[in-house]
Each structure stands twice: as C-alpha cells, then as structure tokens.
Amino acid sequence: MNNFGFIGAGNMGSAMINAIARKFEETICVYDVDSTQYEKFTENNICKCEDIEILLEKSTYIVLTIKPQYYKGVCEQIKDLLTPEHVIITVAPGFSIEEVKNLLNGHKKVVRTMPNTPALVGEGVTALCYDGQMIEGNEAKVIEERFGAFGKSFKVEEHQMNAIVALSGSSPAYGYLFIEAMADAAVKFGIPRPMAYEMAARSIKGACEMVIETKEHPGALKDAVTSPGGTTIEAVAKLEETGFRHSVISSMTACYKKAEKMSQKK
C-alpha cells in the first residue's frame, strides 16, 4: 500500500495533497484539527479522516505538515500507534532525523524534507534526506515521485539541510525582492505598476527556464545578452559596482548561520 496520509492541511500541506491526488490514483488521507480546512479538497481520492488513528490505519507514508511548535505534541500522540511499516516524513526545518526518531520512541523510518512555497503553484523545490539503510529502494522511489508532483525533488545529505534553507527554502523571498525593485524602477520610468510586476516576473521566470533548459553556465547566458558597448553591460557593471553578488552571498550566509543557530538551540 502506497497511501499517503497528511497530518495538517494548511497552505503548504493542502498544496501538496491536491497535487499528489491529481497525479496519482491512490487514496490520499488527511487529518486536521480544524475541519474547515477540508473544504479545500474536491478530488475524489482524498479521504478526510475524523481522527489520527484512522489516518494511521489507512496510510503507510505519514507526512507531518504542521507547524514546528506542534511536532512534539503530535509525535507524542502517534508514537504508540506506529507500525514498523510506517514511514514518517517531516516538513519542518530544525528537526533532525535523530530528534524525530527519539520523539517517536526510536521509530526507524524517518524522512526529512524541505519544500519551498512555489510548491503552491506546482513549481516547488524539495530537498529530501533519509538513512538509505532504513528506507528501502521502492519506498525512496515512491517518496521522490510523490514529492515531484508539485515540482522537483533532490536527494541531499542531512548535513546539507541548513544550506538548503538558504538556497531554496528562503530564496523565493530574494526573488520577490528583486522583482519588486525592478518594478519600482520601471514605474519610475513611466510603466504602469501591474504591467511592471508582470513583465519583471516573466523576465526572471524566462531567465530561470533558460538556465534549466539549456544547461548553459549562467555566466555564458549573461554574456549572450551583454553586447559590447550596449545597455545591458552598463546595468551589469553598475550591479557589480554596488556589490550585487557580494550582497547575495552575504545574505545567504546570514540565512545559513541563522539556520545553524536555530538547529543548535534545539
């Protein structure tokens, strides 16, 4: 049985649930203490469970899409109901696999994941890590396929997870800030704001697709746009003069250090 069960149906959880339910035919179970959250689900293969016990009976893969502050309480609630076949999948930053295992009375099968908010529109990036000796080959395949339903999943080592926070977890915010700044400049030049936002966002989206589809080095793609003595090289030179790259690297380093500190504090 490959059934997935989700404990928690907030924005991220519901996006994941709906995406998996649309792509795969098996039943997706969901439990949330707030039953009004179930109104988000219309797919016929989504089972809205009355309690956690029913969800655990019907599901093999249990995804904890709840806020970090509720992890200890939920783990306490489910730890004595788990069977060796259950695979627990976490979605909270800061909880190591070992910590979750301890919260679950030493339950062996734990997967740590970190999706990002573009999962809400099917463009998420999810990092996955797990003990390859505990998670069998078919289990790993099932998890990677389901998490691929709302974007792209990447297998990483657990020690890389704090770097993933800076690289993909928090980075949508960097992109939004860049798009907002571009739109502000365009408004200054007389472009209507709604058009400025959309054109800036679509331009960045197109640049991202160029990197992914062509497999070219970003520097080579940048060079292809910067004609000698042209307008683009003027903009690039000003970005370099004002420390654009240094600012990005410094910001991501600050994000990484904060993630490290939060992990140690726990």
mmCIF file of C-alpha atoms in Angstrom:
data_model
loop_
_atom_site.group_PDB
_atom_site.id
_atom_site.type_symbol
_atom_site.label_atom_id
_atom_site.label_comp_id
_atom_site.label_asym_id
_atom_site.label_seq_id
_atom_site.Cartn_x
_atom_site.Cartn_y
_atom_site.Cartn_z
ATOM 1 C CA MET A 1 0.000 0.000 0.000
ATOM 2 C CA ASN A 2 1.457 3.354 -1.088
ATOM 3 C CA ASN A 3 -1.173 5.525 0.583
ATOM 4 C CA PHE A 4 -0.005 8.889 1.854
ATOM 5 C CA GLY A 5 -1.511 10.465 4.957
ATOM 6 C CA PHE A 6 -1.083 14.130 5.846
ATOM 7 C CA ILE A 7 -1.379 15.445 9.370
ATOM 8 C CA GLY A 8 -2.079 19.138 8.869
ATOM 9 C CA ALA A 9 -3.819 20.833 5.945
ATOM 10 C CA GLY A 10 -2.515 24.392 5.930
ATOM 11 C CA ASN A 11 -1.417 26.178 2.763
ATOM 12 C CA MET A 12 1.662 24.049 2.113
ATOM 13 C CA GLY A 13 0.022 20.804 3.168
ATOM 14 C CA SER A 14 -3.084 21.360 1.046
ATOM 15 C CA ALA A 15 -0.976 22.257 -2.000
ATOM 16 C CA MET A 16 0.981 19.020 -1.627
ATOM 17 C CA ILE A 17 -2.173 16.963 -1.036
ATOM 18 C CA ASN A 18 -4.027 18.337 -4.056
ATOM 19 C CA ALA A 19 -1.006 17.929 -6.341
ATOM 20 C CA ILE A 20 -0.409 14.299 -5.348
ATOM 21 C CA ALA A 21 -4.129 13.466 -5.533
ATOM 22 C CA ARG A 22 -4.348 14.867 -9.072
ATOM 23 C CA LYS A 23 -1.286 12.993 -10.319
ATOM 24 C CA PHE A 24 -1.698 9.613 -8.600
ATOM 25 C CA GLU A 25 -4.769 7.426 -8.326
ATOM 26 C CA GLU A 26 -4.253 6.092 -4.813
ATOM 27 C CA THR A 27 -6.166 7.423 -1.823
ATOM 28 C CA ILE A 28 -4.627 10.416 -0.029
ATOM 29 C CA CYS A 29 -5.691 10.686 3.616
ATOM 30 C CA VAL A 30 -5.726 13.938 5.541
ATOM 31 C CA TYR A 31 -6.377 14.897 9.145
ATOM 32 C CA ASP A 32 -6.530 18.404 10.595
ATOM 33 C CA VAL A 33 -7.883 19.565 13.953
ATOM 34 C CA ASP A 34 -9.652 22.340 12.026
ATOM 35 C CA SER A 35 -12.248 20.522 9.910
ATOM 36 C CA THR A 36 -12.929 23.679 7.853
ATOM 37 C CA GLN A 37 -9.579 23.012 6.144
ATOM 38 C CA TYR A 38 -11.224 20.056 4.386
ATOM 39 C CA GLU A 39 -13.219 22.494 2.238
ATOM 40 C CA LYS A 40 -10.064 22.950 0.120
ATOM 41 C CA PHE A 41 -10.282 19.385 -1.185
ATOM 42 C CA THR A 42 -12.519 18.309 -4.055
ATOM 43 C CA GLU A 43 -10.610 15.369 -5.557
ATOM 44 C CA ASN A 44 -12.487 12.083 -5.112
ATOM 45 C CA ASN A 45 -9.388 10.216 -3.905
ATOM 46 C CA ILE A 46 -8.836 12.486 -0.882
ATOM 47 C CA CYS A 47 -10.084 10.856 2.320
ATOM 48 C CA LYS A 48 -10.884 13.322 5.119
ATOM 49 C CA CYS A 49 -10.227 11.438 8.352
ATOM 50 C CA GLU A 50 -12.087 12.048 11.600
ATOM 51 C CA ASP A 51 -9.049 11.336 13.744
ATOM 52 C CA ILE A 52 -5.352 10.490 13.581
ATOM 53 C CA GLU A 53 -5.954 6.829 14.395
ATOM 54 C CA ILE A 54 -7.987 6.338 11.210
ATOM 55 C CA LEU A 55 -5.331 8.127 9.146
ATOM 56 C CA LEU A 56 -2.592 5.870 10.519
ATOM 57 C CA GLU A 57 -4.660 2.765 9.777
ATOM 58 C CA LYS A 58 -5.235 3.805 6.166
ATOM 59 C CA SER A 59 -1.767 5.205 5.344
ATOM 60 C CA THR A 60 1.809 3.937 5.120
ATOM 61 C CA TYR A 61 3.552 7.275 4.490
ATOM 62 C CA ILE A 62 2.727 9.878 7.147
ATOM 63 C CA VAL A 63 3.620 13.469 6.261
ATOM 64 C CA LEU A 64 3.748 15.932 9.164
ATOM 65 C CA THR A 65 2.655 19.182 7.501
ATOM 66 C CA ILE A 66 2.193 21.011 10.782
ATOM 67 C CA LYS A 67 3.981 23.975 12.332
ATOM 68 C CA PRO A 68 7.255 23.138 14.130
ATOM 69 C CA GLN A 69 5.834 24.038 17.545
ATOM 70 C CA TYR A 70 3.298 21.199 17.225
ATOM 71 C CA TYR A 71 5.783 18.465 16.308
ATOM 72 C CA LYS A 72 6.462 17.240 19.826
ATOM 73 C CA GLY A 73 2.773 17.032 20.685
ATOM 74 C CA VAL A 74 1.824 15.187 17.501
ATOM 75 C CA CYS A 75 4.759 12.779 17.823
ATOM 76 C CA GLU A 76 3.650 12.036 21.383
ATOM 77 C CA GLN A 77 0.144 11.363 20.063
ATOM 78 C CA ILE A 78 1.163 8.940 17.295
ATOM 79 C CA LYS A 79 4.295 7.215 18.618
ATOM 80 C CA ASP A 80 2.471 4.240 20.160
ATOM 81 C CA LEU A 81 0.255 3.784 17.100
ATOM 82 C CA LEU A 82 3.043 3.329 14.568
ATOM 83 C CA THR A 83 3.954 0.015 12.974
ATOM 84 C CA PRO A 84 7.411 -0.814 11.552
ATOM 85 C CA GLU A 85 5.970 -0.259 8.050
ATOM 86 C CA HIS A 86 5.038 3.368 8.652
ATOM 87 C CA VAL A 87 7.348 5.956 7.066
ATOM 88 C CA ILE A 88 7.301 9.329 8.839
ATOM 89 C CA ILE A 89 8.052 12.322 6.608
ATOM 90 C CA THR A 90 8.824 15.672 8.230
ATOM 91 C CA VAL A 91 8.444 19.081 6.620
ATOM 92 C CA ALA A 92 9.756 21.279 9.456
ATOM 93 C CA PRO A 93 13.172 22.968 9.463
ATOM 94 C CA GLY A 94 15.359 22.430 12.500
ATOM 95 C CA PHE A 95 14.228 18.883 13.387
ATOM 96 C CA SER A 96 16.919 16.335 12.629
ATOM 97 C CA ILE A 97 16.068 12.763 11.722
ATOM 98 C CA GLU A 98 17.572 11.603 15.013
ATOM 99 C CA GLU A 99 15.457 14.049 17.022
ATOM 100 C CA VAL A 100 12.268 12.857 15.349
ATOM 101 C CA LYS A 101 13.225 9.233 15.905
ATOM 102 C CA ASN A 102 13.681 9.983 19.603
ATOM 103 C CA LEU A 103 10.298 11.724 19.755
ATOM 104 C CA LEU A 104 8.771 8.599 18.203
ATOM 105 C CA ASN A 105 10.281 6.081 20.649
ATOM 106 C CA GLY A 106 13.050 5.123 18.224
ATOM 107 C CA HIS A 107 10.874 4.579 15.146
ATOM 108 C CA LYS A 108 13.299 3.678 12.359
ATOM 109 C CA LYS A 109 11.769 5.004 9.146
ATOM 110 C CA VAL A 110 12.030 8.793 9.145
ATOM 111 C CA VAL A 111 12.496 11.045 6.113
ATOM 112 C CA ARG A 112 13.355 14.728 6.421
ATOM 113 C CA THR A 113 12.184 17.077 3.689
ATOM 114 C CA MET A 114 12.205 20.782 2.933
ATOM 115 C CA PRO A 115 9.886 22.019 0.183
ATOM 116 C CA ASN A 116 9.536 25.719 -0.622
ATOM 117 C CA THR A 117 6.482 27.893 -1.187
ATOM 118 C CA PRO A 118 6.415 27.709 -5.028
ATOM 119 C CA ALA A 119 5.003 24.223 -4.382
ATOM 120 C CA LEU A 120 1.730 26.147 -4.108
ATOM 121 C CA VAL A 121 1.819 26.640 -7.903
ATOM 122 C CA GLY A 122 3.451 23.318 -8.785
ATOM 123 C CA GLU A 123 6.958 24.772 -9.075
ATOM 124 C CA GLY A 124 8.389 23.739 -5.726
ATOM 125 C CA VAL A 125 11.930 22.629 -4.972
ATOM 126 C CA THR A 126 12.109 19.941 -2.300
ATOM 127 C CA ALA A 127 15.219 18.583 -0.595
ATOM 128 C CA LEU A 128 14.940 15.013 0.764
ATOM 129 C CA CYS A 129 17.246 13.150 3.118
ATOM 130 C CA TYR A 130 16.987 9.782 4.815
ATOM 131 C CA ASP A 131 19.010 6.803 6.005
ATOM 132 C CA GLY A 132 19.372 4.590 2.952
ATOM 133 C CA GLN A 133 19.614 1.506 5.165
ATOM 134 C CA MET A 134 16.228 2.242 6.760
ATOM 135 C CA ILE A 135 14.291 3.477 3.720
ATOM 136 C CA GLU A 136 14.086 0.725 1.105
ATOM 137 C CA GLY A 137 14.580 1.335 -2.607
ATOM 138 C CA ASN A 138 10.887 1.234 -3.507
ATOM 139 C CA GLU A 139 9.995 3.477 -0.560
ATOM 140 C CA ALA A 140 12.530 6.079 -1.679
ATOM 141 C CA LYS A 141 11.144 5.927 -5.229
ATOM 142 C CA VAL A 142 7.565 6.390 -4.025
ATOM 143 C CA ILE A 143 8.510 9.396 -1.880
ATOM 144 C CA GLU A 144 10.544 11.077 -4.616
ATOM 145 C CA GLU A 145 7.752 10.565 -7.160
ATOM 146 C CA ARG A 146 5.056 11.986 -4.871
ATOM 147 C CA PHE A 147 7.145 14.991 -3.890
ATOM 148 C CA GLY A 148 7.811 15.513 -7.577
ATOM 149 C CA ALA A 149 4.070 16.058 -8.104
ATOM 150 C CA PHE A 150 4.425 19.706 -7.070
ATOM 151 C CA GLY A 151 7.856 20.495 -8.502
ATOM 152 C CA LYS A 152 11.292 18.879 -8.421
ATOM 153 C CA SER A 153 12.810 16.845 -5.591
ATOM 154 C CA PHE A 154 16.522 16.455 -4.819
ATOM 155 C CA LYS A 155 18.195 13.868 -2.579
ATOM 156 C CA VAL A 156 20.724 15.548 -0.258
ATOM 157 C CA GLU A 157 22.765 14.651 2.801
ATOM 158 C CA GLU A 158 21.296 15.733 6.114
ATOM 159 C CA HIS A 159 24.313 17.897 6.994
ATOM 160 C CA GLN A 160 23.447 19.994 3.917
ATOM 161 C CA MET A 161 19.960 20.881 5.122
ATOM 162 C CA ASN A 162 20.864 24.255 6.652
ATOM 163 C CA ALA A 163 22.479 25.232 3.347
ATOM 164 C CA ILE A 164 19.253 24.165 1.613
ATOM 165 C CA VAL A 165 17.371 26.658 3.805
ATOM 166 C CA ALA A 166 19.439 29.458 2.271
ATOM 167 C CA LEU A 167 19.493 28.029 -1.266
ATOM 168 C CA SER A 168 15.869 27.064 -1.886
ATOM 169 C CA GLY A 169 13.877 27.411 1.342
ATOM 170 C CA SER A 170 14.268 31.166 1.780
ATOM 171 C CA SER A 171 15.313 32.149 -1.742
ATOM 172 C CA PRO A 172 11.813 32.836 -3.124
ATOM 173 C CA ALA A 173 11.882 35.912 -0.876
ATOM 174 C CA TYR A 174 15.092 37.091 -2.569
ATOM 175 C CA GLY A 175 13.422 36.720 -5.947
ATOM 176 C CA TYR A 176 10.332 38.651 -4.845
ATOM 177 C CA LEU A 177 12.533 41.454 -3.564
ATOM 178 C CA PHE A 178 14.431 41.618 -6.882
ATOM 179 C CA ILE A 179 11.179 41.642 -8.882
ATOM 180 C CA GLU A 180 9.744 44.379 -6.665
ATOM 181 C CA ALA A 181 12.862 46.523 -7.124
ATOM 182 C CA MET A 182 12.756 46.029 -10.912
ATOM 183 C CA ALA A 183 9.100 47.015 -10.985
ATOM 184 C CA ASP A 184 9.771 50.104 -8.856
ATOM 185 C CA ALA A 185 12.405 51.227 -11.352
ATOM 186 C CA ALA A 186 10.023 50.590 -14.247
ATOM 187 C CA VAL A 187 7.306 52.649 -12.528
ATOM 188 C CA LYS A 188 9.870 55.435 -12.151
ATOM 189 C CA PHE A 189 10.302 55.291 -15.945
ATOM 190 C CA GLY A 190 6.531 55.517 -16.509
ATOM 191 C CA ILE A 191 5.466 51.858 -16.841
ATOM 192 C CA PRO A 192 2.119 51.078 -15.089
ATOM 193 C CA ARG A 193 2.752 49.099 -11.897
ATOM 194 C CA PRO A 194 0.667 45.976 -12.713
ATOM 195 C CA MET A 195 2.432 45.683 -16.062
ATOM 196 C CA ALA A 196 5.811 46.313 -14.425
ATOM 197 C CA TYR A 197 5.289 43.495 -11.903
ATOM 198 C CA GLU A 198 4.197 41.004 -14.549
ATOM 199 C CA MET A 199 6.911 41.881 -17.046
ATOM 200 C CA ALA A 200 9.614 41.738 -14.369
ATOM 201 C CA ALA A 201 8.339 38.399 -13.047
ATOM 202 C CA ARG A 202 8.028 36.871 -16.518
ATOM 203 C CA SER A 203 11.505 38.062 -17.456
ATOM 204 C CA ILE A 204 13.019 36.422 -14.372
ATOM 205 C CA LYS A 205 10.959 33.283 -14.972
ATOM 206 C CA GLY A 206 12.226 33.141 -18.558
ATOM 207 C CA ALA A 207 15.827 33.569 -17.434
ATOM 208 C CA CYS A 208 15.369 30.716 -14.953
ATOM 209 C CA GLU A 209 13.943 28.466 -17.673
ATOM 210 C CA MET A 210 16.920 29.298 -19.899
ATOM 211 C CA VAL A 211 19.325 28.067 -17.203
ATOM 212 C CA ILE A 212 17.323 24.873 -16.633
ATOM 213 C CA GLU A 213 16.559 24.024 -20.261
ATOM 214 C CA THR A 214 19.834 24.964 -21.976
ATOM 215 C CA LYS A 215 22.143 23.671 -19.195
ATOM 216 C CA GLU A 216 24.418 26.587 -20.094
ATOM 217 C CA HIS A 217 26.504 28.263 -17.397
ATOM 218 C CA PRO A 218 24.605 31.335 -16.095
ATOM 219 C CA GLY A 219 27.663 33.440 -16.919
ATOM 220 C CA ALA A 220 27.549 32.326 -20.557
ATOM 221 C CA LEU A 221 23.851 33.185 -20.792
ATOM 222 C CA LYS A 222 24.593 36.585 -19.260
ATOM 223 C CA ASP A 223 27.387 37.151 -21.788
ATOM 224 C CA ALA A 224 24.986 36.368 -24.650
ATOM 225 C CA VAL A 225 22.782 39.307 -23.591
ATOM 226 C CA THR A 226 25.569 41.829 -22.968
ATOM 227 C CA SER A 227 26.565 43.328 -26.300
ATOM 228 C CA PRO A 228 29.810 45.345 -26.401
ATOM 229 C CA GLY A 229 29.128 48.960 -25.544
ATOM 230 C CA GLY A 230 25.428 48.219 -25.088
ATOM 231 C CA THR A 231 22.786 48.951 -22.468
ATOM 232 C CA THR A 232 22.901 45.612 -20.641
ATOM 233 C CA ILE A 233 26.617 45.789 -19.864
ATOM 234 C CA GLU A 234 26.008 49.215 -18.320
ATOM 235 C CA ALA A 235 23.448 47.675 -15.972
ATOM 236 C CA VAL A 236 25.691 44.682 -15.189
ATOM 237 C CA ALA A 237 28.644 46.973 -14.463
ATOM 238 C CA LYS A 238 26.519 49.001 -12.055
ATOM 239 C CA LEU A 239 25.356 45.827 -10.294
ATOM 240 C CA GLU A 240 28.998 44.820 -9.850
ATOM 241 C CA GLU A 241 29.909 48.326 -8.662
ATOM 242 C CA THR A 242 27.198 48.250 -6.000
ATOM 243 C CA GLY A 243 28.169 44.766 -4.792
ATOM 244 C CA PHE A 244 25.219 42.786 -6.101
ATOM 245 C CA ARG A 245 26.912 39.377 -5.999
ATOM 246 C CA HIS A 246 28.569 40.090 -2.661
ATOM 247 C CA SER A 247 25.189 41.139 -1.255
ATOM 248 C CA VAL A 248 23.543 37.889 -2.390
ATOM 249 C CA ILE A 249 26.335 35.714 -0.994
ATOM 250 C CA SER A 250 26.412 37.649 2.297
ATOM 251 C CA SER A 251 22.636 37.404 2.643
ATOM 252 C CA MET A 252 22.626 33.667 2.040
ATOM 253 C CA THR A 253 25.491 33.245 4.510
ATOM 254 C CA ALA A 254 23.472 35.114 7.147
ATOM 255 C CA CYS A 255 20.489 32.859 6.415
ATOM 256 C CA TYR A 256 22.667 29.746 6.708
ATOM 257 C CA LYS A 257 24.177 30.886 10.018
ATOM 258 C CA LYS A 258 20.715 31.598 11.423
ATOM 259 C CA ALA A 259 19.559 28.112 10.431
ATOM 260 C CA GLU A 260 22.646 26.619 12.102
ATOM 261 C CA LYS A 261 21.968 28.597 15.270
ATOM 262 C CA MET A 262 18.327 27.542 15.377
ATOM 263 C CA SER A 263 19.312 23.898 14.975
ATOM 264 C CA GLN A 264 21.850 24.122 17.806
ATOM 265 C CA LYS A 265 19.404 25.942 20.096
ATOM 266 C CA LYS A 266 17.002 22.996 19.872
#
